[in-house]
C-alpha atoms as one frame of an Amber mdcrd trajectory, in Angstrom:
protein
 140.675  63.693 159.663 137.151  63.286 161.054 134.428  60.774 160.226 130.678
  61.396 160.482 127.624  59.204 160.025 125.363  60.901 157.464 122.249  60.613
 155.334 119.604  57.950 155.667 121.162  56.258 158.688 120.886  59.414 160.808
 117.421  60.189 159.447 116.030  56.735 160.172 117.630  56.574 163.636 115.875
  59.817 164.532 112.594  58.434 163.174 113.002  55.252 165.197 113.169  53.129
 162.072 115.502  50.251 161.316 118.737  51.439 159.706 119.508  49.354 156.627
 122.933  50.737 155.757 125.478  53.072 157.278 127.149  55.753 155.157 129.919
  58.025 156.368 131.584  61.214 155.190 135.270  61.796 155.902 136.525  65.365
 156.360 140.176  66.390 156.013 141.463  63.283 154.253 142.947  62.481 150.858
 142.550  59.472 148.593 146.069  58.343 149.471 145.394  58.537 153.215 142.236
  56.428 152.869 144.089  53.761 150.907 146.916  53.737 153.442 144.343  53.038
 156.162 143.165  49.969 154.269 140.037  51.389 152.621 139.130  50.095 149.155
 138.181  52.734 146.588 134.986  51.940 144.656 133.748  55.309 143.382 134.529
  56.359 139.827 133.249  59.942 139.670 134.246  60.839 143.224 136.169  58.999
 145.969 133.983  56.484 147.803 135.664  53.790 149.865 134.674  50.599 151.646
 135.785  50.178 155.247 138.300  47.303 155.519 136.211  45.467 158.153 132.573
  46.639 158.088 132.473  47.360 154.321 130.378  50.462 155.109 130.742  53.233
 152.523 132.964  56.177 153.413 133.022  59.153 151.020 135.389  62.093 151.115
 133.604  65.358 151.848 132.900  67.079 148.570 131.127  69.910 146.804 129.387
  69.685 143.438 129.104  72.271 140.690 126.640  71.900 137.822 128.311  71.739
 134.420 125.978  70.009 131.970 122.540  68.471 131.664 121.089  65.686 133.747
 122.055  64.127 137.038 125.653  63.312 136.005 126.655  66.762 134.757 128.550
  67.822 137.888 132.151  68.730 138.712 133.213  67.440 142.134 135.765  68.994
 144.471 136.961  66.660 147.234 140.062  68.424 148.511 140.837  68.023 152.247
 139.727  71.578 153.046 136.070  70.872 152.176 134.065  71.251 155.397 131.273
  69.051 156.714 128.787  71.911 156.294 129.793  72.291 152.635 129.268  68.580
 152.070 125.853  68.613 153.759 124.835  71.647 151.675 124.926  69.621 148.438
 122.380  67.080 149.722 118.816  67.005 148.478 116.659  67.358 151.599 117.226
  68.847 155.035 116.226  65.531 156.641 119.103  63.910 154.738 121.586  66.654
 155.666 122.121  65.746 159.318 125.437  64.290 160.492 126.431  62.467 163.683
 129.951  62.493 165.098 131.737  59.676 166.921 130.334  60.861 170.289 126.753
  60.790 169.009 126.446  64.566 168.720 124.292  65.788 165.837 125.456  68.430
 163.370 122.380  69.939 161.748 123.147  73.235 159.980 120.026  73.107 157.787
 117.460  72.320 160.512 116.660  68.813 159.370 115.604  67.737 162.875 112.902
  70.384 162.924 111.627  69.232 159.537 111.643  65.618 160.764 109.540  66.633
 163.756 107.133  68.569 161.530 107.106  65.756 158.933 108.238  68.016 156.077
 110.419  67.129 153.089 112.249  70.362 152.266 115.160  71.041 149.910 118.451
  72.220 151.393 119.262  74.907 148.831 118.247  76.239 145.393 120.877  73.874
 143.950 118.196  71.195 144.399 116.867  72.111 140.953 120.190  71.246 139.287
 119.583  67.493 139.605 116.446  66.132 137.879 116.786  62.783 139.653 115.777
  64.528 142.861 112.204  64.787 141.612 111.937  61.006 141.747 113.888  60.704
 144.990 111.620  63.150 146.807 108.550  61.385 145.409 109.961  58.118 146.751
 110.644  59.572 150.203 107.135  61.033 150.218 105.787  57.552 149.522 108.092
  55.707 151.929 107.170  57.953 154.859 103.536  58.349 153.866 102.216  56.613
 156.970 104.282  58.920 159.186 102.450  61.896 157.701 105.273  63.426 155.680
 104.420  66.061 153.084 106.503  67.951 150.529 107.149  71.610 151.360 105.343
  73.974 149.000 108.578  75.629 147.906 110.168  72.235 147.223 107.160  71.107
 145.206 107.495  74.329 143.201 111.118  73.453 142.378 110.082  69.925 141.375
 107.527  71.414 138.982 110.187  73.760 137.648 112.460  70.796 136.891 109.602
  68.933 135.196 108.809  71.955 133.020 112.466  72.420 132.053 112.646  69.136
 130.149 115.584  67.959 132.281 113.775  64.746 133.234 114.390  63.575 129.672
 118.117  63.477 130.434 117.624  60.635 132.928 118.386  57.188 131.563 115.451
  54.745 131.506 117.429  52.370 133.743 117.955  55.072 136.390 114.286  56.033
 136.345 113.232  52.378 136.644 115.521  52.011 139.666 113.449  54.645 141.480
 110.198  52.931 140.434 111.634  49.641 141.658 112.611  51.086 145.039 109.122
  52.573 145.436 107.588  49.191 144.598 109.801  47.489 147.179 108.776  50.075
 149.779 105.130  49.131 149.171 103.683  52.556 148.402 103.803  52.779 144.620
 100.463  54.616 144.557 101.874  57.391 146.759 105.027  57.560 144.640 103.077
  57.987 141.402 100.769  60.526 143.046 103.748  62.586 144.212 105.064  62.601
 140.636 101.612  63.678 139.470 101.503  66.521 142.012 104.965  67.600 140.832
 103.691  67.641 137.219 106.415  65.124 136.395 104.178  62.142 135.649 103.220
  63.631 132.281 106.910  63.698 131.350 107.713  60.229 132.676 104.550  58.273
 131.855 101.874  60.273 129.994  99.523  57.280 129.848  99.317  57.095 133.645
  98.984  60.858 133.995  95.955  61.111 131.702  93.447  59.641 134.147  95.534
  59.488 137.304  93.036  60.919 139.852  90.494  58.209 138.975  93.159  55.511
 138.733  94.636  56.625 142.050  91.298  56.168 143.797  91.005  52.638 142.357
  94.615  51.651 143.014  95.184  52.830 146.592  92.945  50.320 148.431  94.408
  47.487 146.351  97.992  48.499 147.089  97.042  48.805 150.769  95.645  45.263
 150.661  98.722  43.940 148.842 100.967  45.520 151.463  98.913  44.050 154.328
  99.267  40.625 152.704 103.042  41.135 152.282 102.801  40.567 148.539 105.919
  40.844 146.404 106.816  44.007 144.500 105.881  42.205 141.279 102.270  41.929
 142.483 102.202  45.652 143.309 103.492  46.364 139.807 100.824  44.122 138.259
  98.107  46.119 140.039  99.614  49.413 138.858  99.792  48.228 135.255  96.055
  47.437 135.271  95.599  51.185 134.831  97.135  50.980 131.341  95.967  49.473
 128.076  97.817  46.616 126.394  99.766  48.964 124.116 100.512  51.408 126.936
 101.869  48.609 129.098 104.052  47.361 126.258 105.425  50.874 125.740 106.158
  51.219 129.470 107.968  47.864 129.562 110.072  48.732 126.542 110.916  52.314
 127.475 111.977  51.607 131.055 113.493  48.209 130.214 111.444  46.571 132.917
 112.847  43.228 134.165 111.102  40.109 132.902 109.697  39.010 136.255 107.790
  42.292 136.568 106.562  42.132 132.971 105.343  38.571 133.381 103.479  39.329
 136.607 101.761  42.329 135.021 100.802  40.397 131.900  99.376  37.486 133.887
  96.943  39.703 135.775  96.058  41.974 132.857  95.360  39.116 130.455  93.533
  36.733 132.780  91.709  38.660 135.511  88.421  38.546 133.592  88.749  34.778
 133.182  88.908  34.330 136.950  85.683  36.279 137.415  83.584  34.049 135.136
  84.751  30.552 134.289  83.743  26.970 133.677  85.819  23.830 133.141  86.639
  24.632 129.506  87.708  28.179 130.345  89.911  26.989 133.198  91.611  24.467
 130.921  92.328  27.247 128.424  93.756  29.337 131.265  95.946  26.514 132.547
  97.278  25.929 129.032  97.866  29.646 128.464  99.931  30.088 131.620 101.728
  26.752 131.090 100.557  25.302 134.392 102.052  21.952 133.461 105.659  23.161
 133.375 105.389  26.421 135.358 102.901  25.858 138.203 104.208  28.955 139.982
 102.505  31.076 137.315  99.081  30.134 138.668 100.107  31.037 142.200 101.357
  34.457 141.056  98.123  35.091 139.202  95.821  34.040 142.035  97.705  36.074
 144.632  97.589  39.218 142.466  93.939  38.661 141.603  93.065  38.335 145.289
  94.438  41.863 145.801  92.676  43.003 142.622  89.347  41.931 144.191  90.281
  43.335 147.619  90.080  39.873 149.125  86.695  39.035 147.600  88.146  36.178
 145.545  85.911  33.465 147.019  86.661  30.810 144.391  90.451  30.776 144.772
  90.431  27.427 146.609  88.202  25.875 143.946  90.554  26.964 141.157  93.567
  25.622 143.036  91.753  22.296 143.490  90.911  22.176 139.787  94.557  22.828
 138.930  95.715  20.122 141.318  93.324  17.564 139.796  94.371  18.486 136.250
  98.064  18.179 137.107  97.550  14.550 138.117  96.586  13.628 134.545  99.724
  12.278 132.852 100.513  11.563 129.214 102.198   8.371 130.399  98.804   6.941
 131.304  97.607   7.202 127.696 100.874   5.898 126.271 100.467   2.781 128.406
  96.990   2.390 126.929  98.536   2.208 123.471  97.606   5.713 122.370 100.284
   7.380 120.243 101.039  10.404 118.083  98.701  13.370 117.976  96.033  11.342
 119.744  98.018  11.608 122.990  97.567  15.377 123.072  93.829  15.042 122.435
  93.442  12.392 125.125  95.497  14.466 127.566  93.298  17.496 127.007  90.135
  15.456 127.467  91.516  13.846 130.615  92.480  17.182 132.110  89.088  18.642
 131.235  87.337  15.739 132.961  89.528  16.198 136.038  88.696  19.913 136.183
  84.979  19.187 135.849  85.182  16.701 138.697  86.910  19.262 140.900  84.330
  21.950 140.129  81.429  19.612 140.785  82.963  18.244 143.952
């Protein structure tokens, strides 16, 4: 029984990047042996275990054979005679198919170190084309390591295009596809991710609306995503900028199809619906905006909007402080003041609106 560090941990160590999680492959062991050693089994389709102390994932060495459509249509063999080289052969990219033993020695049968040095993302074997999810994974790695100069090997890009043309991408569940979008958003290079999908001719299959005018949209989006990343903006702000490339109906279709989480939807809708208001406003328009975003109960909505709009304008949002001041003044106007004055019923709402409007005017004039 031998244990090896594999995958992203080895890759990122060699790149000098921070390792986020450690995954191991175990050769020559059975499920029963792992349990006897105190490991907890968590994998359903194939044996993956959590280490009793570190909780790092340990998977039995395995091979995979394609049986049906999609990324789940595989038969796994995880008998103890499966070798490390056989396990590494099933991995997507050579840079992810490097193992490290307990003494720190690297096992690299598919020349992943050379591809790391040359900044190339290359598939391990023709079996790459059996898993449509790999199109999105490679696009995400291309985006994540964009600043290091990584490119996709021509022959790998050809296989990605072959997968896209086969219709296999349609077998991926919307939730699984969104997970890759989400990871790319968290990495901060969503523009590079989408462009890699476009180059692989997969964007048309996954999001036709984005693909239609992508070269022009890419040129508009990239500097804004760069700015958002420099400002350490949240993934929701990056998503809001991306969604500006789509119409109202196209955004709604994207949200519904990929079952986008509410916080991403809300961020995108805030910017799409109100960015023009922030460019040209007066006191009345600001009051309408504050009412629309429910400033009074959800003040964080304004902050989300202003932060995203600052990236939208590439930092040329000179009136942000003025709008924040206007919001602050308006928030000080309380219905309780008018109730104490004897105003009641529907008249309270009218008085509250007038009071808030006056406060906004004062802030703008001051």
